Coordinates of C-alpha atoms in Angstrom, one line a residue:
Chain J
M154 CA -46.9 -2.6 0.3
A155 CA -49.0 -3.8 -2.8
T156 CA -52.0 -2.7 -1.0
E157 CA -51.2 1.1 -0.8
L158 CA -52.7 2.6 -3.9
G159 CA -52.8 6.3 -4.2
P160 CA -52.6 8.8 -6.6
T161 CA -48.8 9.1 -6.2
P162 CA -46.6 5.8 -5.3
V163 CA -46.1 6.2 -1.6
K164 CA -42.3 5.4 -0.8
P165 CA -42.2 2.7 1.8
A166 CA -40.7 3.7 4.9
S167 CA -38.4 0.8 5.3
G168 CA -37.4 -2.5 3.7
T169 CA -37.3 -1.4 0.1
P170 CA -33.8 0.4 -1.1
D171 CA -34.0 3.8 -2.5
V172 CA -31.5 2.6 -5.3
H173 CA -33.6 2.7 -8.1
H174 CA -35.3 5.7 -9.6
G175 CA -38.4 5.7 -11.5
P176 CA -41.1 3.8 -11.7
K177 CA -40.8 0.0 -11.2
G178 CA -42.8 -3.0 -10.5
V179 CA -43.6 -4.5 -7.3
G180 CA -41.8 -7.6 -8.2
E181 CA -38.8 -5.8 -9.0
D182 CA -39.2 -4.5 -5.5
N183 CA -39.5 -7.9 -4.0
R184 CA -36.3 -9.2 -6.0
I185 CA -34.4 -6.4 -4.6
L186 CA -35.8 -7.1 -1.0
S187 CA -34.7 -11.0 -1.3
Q188 CA -31.2 -9.9 -2.8
G189 CA -30.8 -7.7 0.4
K190 CA -31.6 -10.6 2.4
W191 CA -29.0 -12.9 0.3
A192 CA -26.5 -9.8 0.4
S193 CA -26.5 -9.8 4.3
W194 CA -26.0 -13.6 4.7
L195 CA -23.2 -13.1 2.2
L196 CA -21.6 -10.1 3.8
A197 CA -22.2 -11.2 7.3
P198 CA -18.8 -13.2 7.6
T199 CA -16.7 -10.1 6.6
V200 CA -18.4 -7.7 8.5
I201 CA -18.1 -9.8 11.6
A202 CA -14.4 -10.6 11.2
L203 CA -13.8 -7.1 10.6
G204 CA -16.0 -6.2 13.6
V205 CA -13.6 -8.5 15.9
V206 CA -10.2 -7.6 14.3
I207 CA -10.9 -3.7 14.0
V208 CA -13.7 -2.4 15.5
Y209 CA -13.2 -4.0 18.9
P210 CA -9.5 -3.0 19.4
I211 CA -10.6 0.5 18.4
I212 CA -13.4 0.7 21.0
S213 CA -11.1 -1.1 23.5
A214 CA -8.1 1.7 22.7
I215 CA -10.5 4.5 23.3
V216 CA -11.7 2.8 26.4
M217 CA -8.1 2.1 27.9
S218 CA -7.1 5.7 26.7
F219 CA -9.4 7.1 29.4
Q220 CA -7.6 5.0 32.1
K221 CA -4.5 5.7 34.3
D222 CA -1.4 3.6 33.7
A223 CA -0.7 1.4 36.7
G224 CA 2.6 0.7 37.7
L225 CA 5.9 2.2 39.3
D226 CA 6.1 5.6 39.2
P227 CA 9.5 6.3 37.6
V228 CA 10.4 9.2 40.0
T229 CA 8.9 8.3 43.3
G230 CA 9.4 4.6 42.7
L231 CA 6.2 4.2 44.3
F232 CA 3.5 2.2 42.8
T233 CA 0.6 4.0 41.4
A234 CA -2.8 2.5 40.8
G235 CA -4.8 2.9 37.7
G236 CA -8.3 4.2 37.5
P237 CA -10.1 6.5 35.5
A238 CA -7.9 9.2 33.9
G239 CA -10.6 11.5 32.5
I240 CA -8.8 13.1 29.4
Q241 CA -5.5 13.3 31.2
N242 CA -3.6 11.0 29.0
Y243 CA -4.7 13.2 25.9
V244 CA -3.8 16.4 27.9
N245 CA -0.4 14.8 28.7
W246 CA 0.3 14.2 25.1
L247 CA -0.9 17.4 23.4
G248 CA 0.8 19.6 26.2
Q249 CA 3.9 17.4 26.2
Q250 CA 3.3 17.0 30.0
C251 CA 4.7 14.2 32.1
A252 CA 3.8 13.2 35.6
A253 CA 5.6 15.2 38.2
P254 CA 6.6 13.6 41.7
G255 CA 4.2 14.4 44.2
G256 CA 1.3 14.7 41.9
G257 CA 0.8 17.0 38.9
T258 CA 2.2 17.5 36.0
V259 CA 5.5 19.3 34.3
A260 CA 6.6 19.7 31.0
C261 CA 8.1 16.5 29.6
P262 CA 12.1 16.8 29.9
P263 CA 13.5 16.6 26.5
G264 CA 14.2 13.0 25.4
T265 CA 11.5 11.5 27.1
L266 CA 8.5 9.9 25.0
G267 CA 6.3 12.4 26.3
G268 CA 8.2 15.4 25.3
Q269 CA 8.3 14.3 21.4
F270 CA 4.5 14.7 20.4
W271 CA 4.6 17.4 18.3
T272 CA 8.1 17.0 16.8
A273 CA 6.9 13.3 16.0
T274 CA 3.8 14.9 14.5
G275 CA 5.8 17.3 12.3
T276 CA 8.1 14.7 11.3
T277 CA 5.1 12.4 10.3
F278 CA 3.6 15.4 8.2
L279 CA 7.2 16.2 6.7
F280 CA 7.6 12.7 5.7
T281 CA 4.0 12.6 4.3
V282 CA 4.1 15.9 2.2
I283 CA 7.4 15.7 0.8
T284 CA 7.2 11.8 -0.4
V285 CA 3.5 12.1 -1.8
A286 CA 4.7 15.1 -3.7
F287 CA 7.7 13.2 -5.1
E288 CA 5.6 10.4 -5.7
T289 CA 2.9 12.1 -7.6
V290 CA 5.3 13.9 -9.9
L291 CA 7.7 10.9 -10.4
G292 CA 4.8 8.5 -10.6
F293 CA 2.8 10.6 -13.0
W294 CA 6.1 11.1 -15.2
M295 CA 6.5 7.4 -15.2
A296 CA 3.0 6.6 -15.9
M297 CA 3.1 8.9 -19.1
I298 CA 6.3 7.2 -20.5
M299 CA 4.6 3.8 -19.7
A300 CA 1.5 4.9 -21.4
R301 CA 3.2 5.5 -24.8
T302 CA 3.6 2.5 -27.4
F303 CA 7.3 1.5 -27.7
K304 CA 9.2 -1.5 -27.8
G305 CA 10.1 -2.9 -24.2
R306 CA 7.3 -1.2 -22.6
G307 CA 6.3 -4.5 -21.0
L308 CA 9.9 -4.8 -19.8
V309 CA 9.3 -1.2 -18.0
R310 CA 6.1 -2.0 -16.6
A311 CA 7.3 -5.3 -15.2
A312 CA 10.5 -3.3 -13.7
V313 CA 8.2 -1.0 -11.6
L314 CA 6.4 -3.5 -9.7
V315 CA 10.0 -4.8 -8.4
P316 CA 10.3 -2.0 -5.6
W317 CA 6.7 -2.6 -4.7
A318 CA 7.4 -6.6 -4.2
I319 CA 10.3 -6.1 -1.9
P320 CA 9.1 -6.1 1.6
T321 CA 9.5 -2.8 3.2
A322 CA 11.9 -4.4 5.7
V323 CA 14.1 -5.4 3.2
T324 CA 13.9 -2.2 1.5
A325 CA 15.1 -0.3 4.8
Q326 CA 17.9 -2.5 5.2
L327 CA 18.8 -2.4 1.5
W328 CA 19.1 1.4 1.7
L329 CA 20.7 1.2 5.2
F330 CA 23.3 -0.6 3.3
M331 CA 23.5 1.9 0.3
F332 CA 23.3 4.9 2.8
D333 CA 26.5 3.4 4.9
F334 CA 29.3 5.4 5.3
N335 CA 31.5 3.3 3.0
G336 CA 28.4 2.5 1.0
I337 CA 27.7 2.9 -2.8
I338 CA 25.8 6.2 -2.4
N339 CA 28.5 8.4 -1.0
K340 CA 30.8 6.3 -3.3
L341 CA 28.6 7.3 -6.3
F342 CA 28.4 11.0 -5.5
N343 CA 31.8 11.0 -4.0
A344 CA 30.5 12.5 -0.9
S345 CA 31.1 11.4 2.8
I346 CA 28.0 12.0 4.5
L347 CA 27.1 10.0 7.7
W348 CA 23.4 9.5 6.5
T349 CA 21.9 8.1 9.5
G350 CA 24.2 10.1 11.9
S351 CA 22.1 13.7 11.7
E352 CA 18.9 14.9 11.3
W353 CA 18.4 16.3 7.6
P354 CA 20.4 13.4 6.2
A355 CA 18.6 10.7 8.1
K356 CA 15.6 12.7 7.0
W357 CA 16.5 12.5 3.2
A358 CA 17.3 8.8 3.6
V359 CA 14.1 8.0 4.7
I360 CA 12.3 10.1 2.2
I361 CA 14.5 8.6 -0.8
A362 CA 14.2 5.1 0.6
D363 CA 10.3 5.5 0.8
T364 CA 10.0 7.4 -2.6
W365 CA 11.8 4.4 -4.2
K366 CA 9.6 1.7 -2.5
T367 CA 6.3 3.3 -3.4
T368 CA 6.4 5.5 -6.6
P369 CA 5.6 2.2 -8.8
F370 CA 2.1 2.1 -7.0
M371 CA 1.2 5.6 -7.6
A372 CA 2.5 5.2 -11.3
L373 CA 0.5 2.2 -11.7
L374 CA -2.7 3.7 -10.5
I375 CA -2.2 7.2 -12.6
L376 CA -1.5 4.8 -15.6
A377 CA -4.6 2.9 -15.4
G378 CA -6.5 6.3 -15.1
L379 CA -4.5 7.5 -18.3
Q380 CA -5.7 4.4 -20.1
M381 CA -9.2 5.0 -19.3
I382 CA -9.1 8.5 -21.7
P383 CA -9.9 7.6 -25.2
A384 CA -7.4 8.2 -27.7
E385 CA -9.8 10.1 -29.7
V386 CA -10.0 13.0 -27.4
Y387 CA -6.2 13.3 -28.3
E388 CA -6.7 13.0 -31.9
A389 CA -9.3 15.5 -32.0
S390 CA -7.2 18.0 -29.8
K391 CA -4.3 17.5 -32.2
V392 CA -6.5 18.3 -35.2
D393 CA -7.6 21.6 -33.4
G394 CA -4.0 22.4 -32.9
A395 CA -3.4 22.2 -29.2
S396 CA 0.1 21.9 -28.2
A397 CA 1.5 19.2 -26.1
W398 CA 1.3 21.2 -23.0
Q399 CA -2.4 22.4 -23.8
R400 CA -2.9 18.7 -24.1
F401 CA -1.6 17.8 -20.8
R402 CA -3.1 20.5 -18.8
L403 CA -6.6 20.5 -20.5
I404 CA -7.1 17.1 -21.2
T405 CA -4.9 14.7 -19.3
L406 CA -5.0 16.4 -16.0
P407 CA -8.5 17.1 -15.7
L408 CA -9.5 13.2 -17.1
V409 CA -7.1 11.7 -14.8
K410 CA -7.6 13.6 -12.0
P411 CA -10.2 11.2 -10.4
A412 CA -7.8 8.4 -10.4
L413 CA -5.1 10.5 -9.3
M414 CA -6.8 12.0 -6.4
V415 CA -7.6 8.4 -5.1
A416 CA -4.0 7.5 -5.9
I417 CA -2.6 10.7 -3.7
L418 CA -5.4 9.8 -0.9
F419 CA -4.0 6.2 -0.6
R420 CA -0.6 7.2 -0.5
T421 CA -1.1 9.9 2.0
L422 CA -3.0 7.9 4.4
D423 CA -0.1 5.4 4.0
A424 CA 2.6 7.5 4.5
L425 CA 0.9 9.1 7.8
R426 CA 1.1 5.5 9.2
M427 CA 4.9 5.1 8.1
F428 CA 6.6 2.9 10.6
D429 CA 8.8 0.0 9.2
L430 CA 11.0 2.2 7.1
P431 CA 12.5 4.9 9.7
Y432 CA 12.0 2.3 12.5
I433 CA 14.5 -0.4 10.7
L434 CA 16.9 2.7 8.6
T435 CA 17.1 4.9 11.4
G436 CA 15.6 3.7 14.6
G437 CA 13.7 6.8 14.8
A438 CA 16.9 8.5 15.9
N439 CA 17.6 12.0 14.6
N440 CA 14.2 13.3 14.6
T441 CA 12.9 10.6 12.4
T442 CA 10.5 9.4 14.9
T443 CA 7.0 9.1 13.3
L444 CA 3.9 8.9 15.3
S445 CA 3.6 5.1 14.8
I446 CA 7.1 4.7 16.1
L447 CA 6.3 7.0 19.0
V448 CA 3.3 4.8 20.0
I449 CA 5.0 1.5 19.7
N450 CA 7.8 3.2 21.8
Q451 CA 5.1 4.0 24.5
I452 CA 3.6 0.7 24.4
R453 CA 6.2 -1.2 26.9
Q454 CA 5.9 2.3 29.2
G455 CA 2.3 2.1 29.7
F456 CA -0.6 0.6 27.6
N457 CA -3.3 3.2 28.3
S458 CA -1.4 6.3 27.5
A459 CA 0.1 4.4 24.2
A460 CA -3.6 3.7 23.6
A461 CA -4.4 7.6 24.1
L462 CA -1.8 8.5 21.4
S463 CA -2.8 5.7 19.1
T464 CA -6.4 7.3 19.1
I465 CA -4.8 10.6 18.4
T466 CA -3.0 9.2 15.5
F467 CA -6.2 7.5 14.4
L468 CA -8.0 10.7 14.7
I469 CA -5.3 12.5 12.7
I470 CA -5.5 10.4 9.7
F471 CA -9.2 10.1 9.8
L472 CA -9.2 13.8 9.7
V473 CA -7.1 13.8 6.6
A474 CA -9.0 11.5 4.9
F475 CA -12.0 13.2 5.6
I476 CA -10.6 16.4 4.1
F477 CA -9.6 14.7 1.1
V478 CA -12.9 13.1 0.5
R479 CA -14.9 16.2 1.3
F480 CA -13.1 18.9 0.1
L481 CA -10.8 17.5 -2.6
G482 CA -13.2 15.5 -4.1
A483 CA -11.5 11.8 -3.9
N484 CA -14.5 10.0 -4.2
V485 CA -13.2 6.5 -3.0
V486 CA -16.2 4.7 -3.1
E487 CA -17.5 6.0 -6.4
Q488 CA -14.3 5.2 -7.9
S489 CA -13.7 1.9 -6.6
G490 CA -17.0 1.7 -7.7
A491 CA -20.1 0.1 -8.6
T492 CA -22.2 -0.2 -11.8
G493 CA -22.8 3.3 -12.1
K494 CA -26.6 2.9 -11.2
G495 CA -27.8 2.6 -8.1
K496 CA -25.8 5.3 -6.7
K497 CA -27.1 7.0 -3.6
Chain S
M211 CA 6.2 31.0 -64.3
T212 CA 5.2 32.7 -61.1
T213 CA 2.8 29.9 -60.3
T214 CA 5.5 27.2 -60.6
A215 CA 7.9 29.2 -58.5
A216 CA 5.1 29.6 -56.0
S217 CA 4.4 25.7 -56.2
T218 CA 8.2 24.7 -56.0
G219 CA 8.2 27.0 -52.9
L220 CA 5.2 25.3 -51.5
R221 CA 6.6 22.0 -52.1
A222 CA 9.8 22.8 -50.4
E223 CA 8.0 24.1 -47.6
Q224 CA 5.9 20.9 -47.4
D225 CA 8.9 19.0 -47.6
K226 CA 10.7 21.0 -44.7
G227 CA 7.5 20.4 -42.9
R228 CA 7.5 16.9 -43.3
K229 CA 11.1 16.6 -42.3
T230 CA 10.8 18.7 -39.0
A231 CA 7.7 16.6 -38.1
Q232 CA 9.7 13.4 -38.9
N233 CA 12.4 14.8 -37.1
R234 CA 10.2 15.7 -34.2
E235 CA 8.8 11.9 -34.0
K236 CA 12.5 10.7 -33.9
W237 CA 13.2 12.9 -30.9
A238 CA 10.1 11.9 -29.3
S239 CA 10.8 8.4 -29.7
V240 CA 14.4 8.7 -28.5
R241 CA 13.4 10.8 -25.5
T242 CA 10.8 7.9 -24.7
Y243 CA 13.8 5.3 -24.7
I244 CA 15.8 7.6 -22.5
S245 CA 13.0 7.9 -20.2
A246 CA 12.3 4.3 -19.9
A247 CA 16.0 3.6 -19.4
V248 CA 15.9 6.1 -16.6
I249 CA 13.1 4.2 -15.0
L250 CA 14.5 1.1 -15.4
V251 CA 17.8 1.9 -13.7
W252 CA 15.8 3.6 -10.9
C253 CA 13.5 0.8 -10.1
L254 CA 16.1 -2.0 -10.6
A255 CA 19.5 -0.5 -9.5
P256 CA 19.0 -0.9 -5.8
A257 CA 17.3 -4.4 -6.2
Y258 CA 20.5 -5.4 -8.4
W259 CA 22.9 -4.0 -5.9
M260 CA 21.1 -6.0 -3.2
V261 CA 21.9 -9.2 -5.4
V262 CA 25.3 -8.3 -6.5
T263 CA 26.2 -7.8 -2.5
A264 CA 24.2 -11.0 -1.6
F265 CA 27.0 -13.1 -3.9
R266 CA 29.9 -11.0 -2.8
E267 CA 32.2 -12.2 0.1
V268 CA 32.2 -10.7 3.3
G269 CA 35.6 -9.0 3.1
F270 CA 34.5 -7.1 -0.1
T271 CA 31.0 -5.9 1.5
Y272 CA 31.9 -2.3 0.5
D273 CA 33.4 -3.0 -2.7
T274 CA 31.5 -0.7 -5.3
T275 CA 32.5 -2.5 -8.4
P276 CA 29.3 -2.5 -10.3
W277 CA 29.4 -6.0 -11.7
P278 CA 29.8 -9.1 -9.7
T279 CA 33.2 -9.9 -8.2
H280 CA 34.4 -12.2 -5.4
V281 CA 31.4 -14.3 -6.1
T282 CA 30.6 -16.7 -3.2
L283 CA 27.6 -18.7 -1.8
D284 CA 28.7 -18.2 1.8
N285 CA 26.3 -15.5 2.8
F286 CA 23.2 -17.9 1.9
I287 CA 24.9 -20.1 4.1
T288 CA 25.5 -17.7 6.8
A289 CA 22.1 -16.3 6.5
F290 CA 20.8 -19.9 7.5
D291 CA 23.5 -20.2 10.2
T292 CA 21.7 -20.2 13.8
S293 CA 25.0 -19.7 15.9
F294 CA 24.5 -16.0 16.1
G295 CA 21.1 -16.3 17.1
N296 CA 19.4 -15.9 13.8
R297 CA 16.5 -18.3 13.0
F298 CA 16.1 -17.5 9.3
G299 CA 14.9 -20.9 8.2
Q300 CA 12.3 -20.8 11.2
A301 CA 11.3 -17.3 10.3
L302 CA 10.8 -18.1 6.7
L303 CA 8.6 -21.1 8.0
N304 CA 6.7 -18.8 10.0
S305 CA 6.0 -16.3 7.2
I306 CA 4.8 -19.1 4.7
I307 CA 2.6 -20.5 7.9
I308 CA 1.3 -16.9 8.7
G309 CA 0.9 -15.5 5.0
V310 CA -0.8 -19.0 4.1
T311 CA -3.3 -18.8 6.7
V312 CA -4.3 -15.2 6.4
T313 CA -4.7 -15.8 2.8
V314 CA -7.1 -18.7 2.9
I315 CA -9.0 -17.4 5.7
S316 CA -9.5 -13.8 3.9
L317 CA -10.4 -15.6 0.4
I318 CA -13.0 -18.0 2.1
I319 CA -14.5 -15.2 4.0
G320 CA -14.3 -12.6 1.5
V321 CA -15.5 -14.6 -1.9
F322 CA -19.0 -14.3 -0.5
A323 CA -18.7 -10.3 0.3
A324 CA -17.2 -9.7 -3.3
Y325 CA -19.9 -11.6 -4.8
A326 CA -22.6 -10.0 -3.0
L327 CA -21.1 -6.2 -3.7
A328 CA -20.5 -7.2 -7.3
R329 CA -24.0 -8.9 -8.2
L330 CA -26.4 -8.0 -5.9
N331 CA -28.3 -4.7 -5.5
F332 CA -29.1 -4.0 -1.6
R333 CA -29.4 -1.2 0.7
F334 CA -26.3 0.3 2.6
K335 CA -23.9 -1.2 -0.5
Y336 CA -22.0 2.0 -0.5
L337 CA -21.8 1.9 3.2
V338 CA -20.4 -1.5 3.2
L339 CA -17.9 -0.8 0.4
G340 CA -17.0 2.6 2.0
F341 CA -16.6 0.7 5.5
I342 CA -14.7 -2.3 3.6
L343 CA -12.3 0.7 1.9
G344 CA -11.9 2.6 5.2
A345 CA -10.8 -0.7 6.9
S346 CA -7.8 -1.3 4.4
M347 CA -6.6 2.4 5.0
F348 CA -6.7 1.6 8.8
P349 CA -3.6 2.6 10.7
G350 CA -1.8 -0.4 12.3
V351 CA -0.8 1.2 15.4
A352 CA -4.2 2.0 16.4
L353 CA -4.7 -1.9 16.8
I354 CA -1.6 -2.8 18.4
T355 CA -2.2 -1.1 21.7
P356 CA -5.4 -2.9 22.6
L357 CA -4.1 -6.3 21.2
F358 CA -0.8 -6.3 22.9
Q359 CA -2.5 -5.7 26.3
L360 CA -5.2 -8.5 25.4
F361 CA -3.1 -11.1 24.0
T362 CA -0.8 -10.5 27.1
N363 CA -3.8 -11.1 29.5
I364 CA -4.8 -14.2 27.6
G365 CA -1.1 -15.8 27.1
W366 CA -1.3 -15.3 23.3
M367 CA 1.7 -13.2 23.1
G368 CA 4.2 -15.0 20.5
T369 CA 1.5 -17.4 19.3
Y370 CA 0.8 -17.8 15.4
Q371 CA -2.8 -17.0 16.2
A372 CA -1.6 -13.4 17.8
L373 CA 0.0 -12.9 14.6
I374 CA -2.7 -14.1 12.2
I375 CA -5.7 -12.3 13.4
P376 CA -4.3 -8.7 13.3
N377 CA -3.1 -9.2 9.5
I378 CA -6.9 -10.4 8.6
S379 CA -7.7 -6.6 9.5
F380 CA -5.8 -5.3 6.6
V381 CA -5.6 -8.5 4.0
L382 CA -9.3 -9.0 4.3
P383 CA -10.3 -5.8 2.8
L384 CA -7.8 -5.9 0.3
T385 CA -9.4 -9.2 -0.8
V386 CA -13.0 -8.0 -0.9
Y387 CA -12.3 -5.1 -2.8
T388 CA -9.9 -6.6 -5.3
L389 CA -12.7 -9.4 -5.9
T390 CA -15.2 -7.1 -5.9
S391 CA -13.8 -5.3 -8.9
F392 CA -12.8 -8.6 -10.7
F393 CA -16.3 -10.1 -10.4
R394 CA -17.8 -7.0 -11.7
E395 CA -16.3 -7.4 -15.0
M396 CA -16.9 -11.0 -15.4
P397 CA -19.7 -12.1 -18.0
W398 CA -22.1 -13.6 -15.6
E399 CA -24.8 -13.9 -18.2
L400 CA -22.7 -17.0 -19.6
E401 CA -24.1 -18.7 -16.2
E402 CA -27.8 -18.2 -17.6
S403 CA -26.9 -19.2 -21.0
A404 CA -25.5 -22.5 -19.4
R405 CA -28.7 -23.1 -17.7
V406 CA -30.8 -22.7 -20.9
D407 CA -28.5 -25.2 -22.8
G408 CA -29.2 -27.7 -20.1
C409 CA -26.8 -27.3 -17.4
T410 CA -28.0 -27.8 -13.9
Q411 CA -27.1 -25.0 -11.5
G412 CA -24.3 -26.9 -9.9
Q413 CA -22.7 -27.8 -13.4
A414 CA -23.0 -24.1 -14.7
F415 CA -21.3 -23.2 -11.6
R416 CA -18.5 -25.7 -11.7
K417 CA -18.1 -25.7 -15.5
V418 CA -18.8 -21.9 -16.4
I419 CA -18.3 -20.0 -13.4
M420 CA -15.5 -21.4 -11.8
P421 CA -13.1 -21.4 -14.5
L422 CA -13.9 -17.5 -15.0
A423 CA -13.3 -16.8 -11.5
A424 CA -10.4 -18.8 -10.8
P425 CA -7.6 -16.6 -12.2
A426 CA -9.4 -13.6 -10.2
I427 CA -9.3 -15.7 -7.3
F428 CA -5.5 -16.6 -7.7
T429 CA -4.4 -13.2 -8.5
T430 CA -6.3 -11.9 -5.3
A431 CA -4.5 -14.7 -3.4
I432 CA -1.1 -13.7 -4.6
L433 CA -1.8 -10.0 -3.6
A434 CA -3.2 -10.9 -0.3
F435 CA -0.2 -13.2 0.4
I436 CA 2.2 -10.6 -0.5
S437 CA 0.8 -8.2 1.8
S438 CA 0.8 -10.4 4.7
W439 CA 4.4 -11.5 3.7
N440 CA 5.4 -8.1 3.8
E441 CA 3.7 -6.9 7.1
F442 CA 6.3 -5.8 9.8
L443 CA 4.7 -3.6 12.4
I444 CA 2.4 -5.9 14.2
A445 CA 4.9 -8.8 14.0
S446 CA 7.5 -6.7 15.2
Q447 CA 5.6 -6.4 18.3
L448 CA 3.4 -9.5 19.1
S449 CA 6.1 -12.5 17.8
N450 CA 8.6 -14.1 19.7
E451 CA 12.0 -15.8 18.9
A452 CA 9.9 -18.7 17.9
T453 CA 7.2 -17.4 15.8
K454 CA 8.7 -14.1 14.2
P455 CA 8.3 -13.9 10.5
V456 CA 11.0 -13.1 8.0
T457 CA 10.3 -9.3 8.0
V458 CA 11.3 -9.1 11.8
A459 CA 14.2 -11.4 11.2
I460 CA 15.8 -9.4 8.6
A461 CA 15.3 -6.1 10.3
S462 CA 17.1 -7.4 13.5
F463 CA 19.7 -9.4 11.8
A464 CA 22.7 -10.3 14.2
G465 CA 26.4 -10.9 13.0
A466 CA 29.5 -12.4 14.5
Q467 CA 30.8 -8.7 15.8
P468 CA 27.8 -6.9 17.9
N469 CA 28.8 -3.8 16.4
Q470 CA 29.0 -4.7 13.1
I471 CA 26.1 -5.2 10.8
P472 CA 26.3 -8.5 8.6
Y473 CA 25.3 -6.6 5.3
T474 CA 26.1 -9.6 3.0
A475 CA 24.2 -11.8 5.0
I476 CA 21.1 -9.6 5.5
M477 CA 21.3 -9.1 1.4
A478 CA 21.5 -12.8 1.1
A479 CA 18.5 -13.2 3.1
G480 CA 16.5 -10.1 1.5
T481 CA 17.3 -11.6 -1.7
I482 CA 15.8 -15.2 -0.7
V483 CA 12.8 -13.5 0.4
T484 CA 12.2 -11.2 -2.4
I485 CA 13.2 -13.6 -5.4
P486 CA 9.9 -15.7 -5.1
L487 CA 7.8 -12.6 -5.0
V488 CA 9.5 -10.9 -7.9
I489 CA 9.0 -13.9 -10.0
L490 CA 5.4 -14.4 -9.1
V491 CA 4.9 -10.8 -9.5
L492 CA 6.6 -10.9 -13.2
V493 CA 5.0 -13.9 -14.2
F494 CA 1.5 -12.7 -13.5
Q495 CA 2.4 -9.1 -13.9
R496 CA -0.8 -8.2 -15.9
K497 CA -3.1 -9.7 -13.7
I498 CA -1.6 -8.0 -10.5
V499 CA -1.6 -4.7 -11.9
A500 CA -5.2 -5.0 -12.7
G501 CA -5.8 -6.3 -9.2
L502 CA -3.8 -3.6 -7.7
T503 CA -5.3 -0.8 -9.5
A504 CA -8.9 -2.3 -9.5
G505 CA -9.7 -0.8 -6.3
A506 CA -9.0 2.9 -7.5
V507 CA -9.7 3.3 -11.0
K508 CA -13.3 1.7 -12.6

């Protein structure tokens, strides 16, 4: 490298990171090179471990999803062999088709797992949109309160951690108890609703419980973003006569936006894979089956079509994450990010 | 004459202005306290109800008196009772075994990666960071199907390793990025100063870096343990009666009558699994909030 002397410094094809801009000494290049070697040794265990526990199952699931499920045909009672299925599993899920007696497929009868794909997708997105919207508004409000200075602020900040710390399984049982027909919620609002007995009350039960459980996380992320805003900015705007609403709209919102977008992204991806809460609270009854629950219910009916469904779920979540990062400017890596320099 | 009138008028106006400003401030602070009270009630009331119910006699399960009545410890005994097929004590032990193992493995592996990501400059740093962040957001259901089949084939269903290995998939990324952001803020210059002052590299590491890094590692360990402790999806599918953790045990808690949910015992069990976490979280509140938000805002 050092022998290459030209009028303009030649960028080496490989081996040198392009993380530094501007001229620099060869010594620094070597330092970075050796740091790179160091880094790969240090990162290797993590990368290998994640490869084993994530990448391998993913590839395995994709391979499985193109295989037929072996087993007894539920209709004819005859054993059907596995073998390559092409994209049949995907076609079946997306078209809600089930195997018909004597080959071919027919529309899945209502109530079967195969017939629930689109309702489960709808339910998953409904839960996601409503809970994330609630959590954002409520979390923002909580964060604004917690950012103020007042006596007992520490108490409030500690209290919001309580719902976050309670395991979701316990949260689900707790809300199931509170939503019981004879429970405290009906009593409190003098209502007699069978919360888990019909579609919309069941959906609202899941939404309310999820909002309770996860708003604190949102509030803390937004609070951390609020605390990054220098107080002088507010002082200056006050001197300039900006109203509270103007300060919120023109200062708080734009400055907190990067942190807010990351918080919304995290929560959205988390809500799209929602499982514990509806699984325990309603058992997926009354149209509260999410995609994750559908996958779990399918596993014991056939690995390969479950693998196809889990791959579809994964792709949906991936697509949403992609849209967030690409079009809505949720820059996770940069936010979580590095020292500022060395940005590619 | 006119000037004095004008000045008194002005003073009156200023007084009025000051008063309205004071009033507004007072109102703002009252509103803050009301809002804070609302947040407290919203966050704590359900948890409070769990504890109150846990200490209430079974016959008064649906009693809605807002303070503790018919106080008893029976529910805690019922929770550990194995005669209805519940194995809550075993489940507690399982959760501890799984949580501790997952936390220790993730920390040992993750601490190196975090050091590299926080301290070294190298190619593909952002790619690795992105990969690790992406991994932490990964849907558990996408892993469960192949693992279910694999573990069935090799006879691992219901074993501890079948529960520990999948948990690493989301605890390890969490560990790495929490530690990375903690490490990034540590005053590493002190290490060099110690060397200049005559410490050997080993001494500098032991006496300077370790005490600085210990709180970060400890906080990360708490976060890692909590996320493993709270895991439900994977455990609900891959565990059996002997190895199921508390989340699964609580979700399928059986009572004396098959068609009646033993709420008071469940609330007692829920209280037992929650109280240690809540105490831990409240004691290390500042550090935990820093760790939780570290990944997202910096």
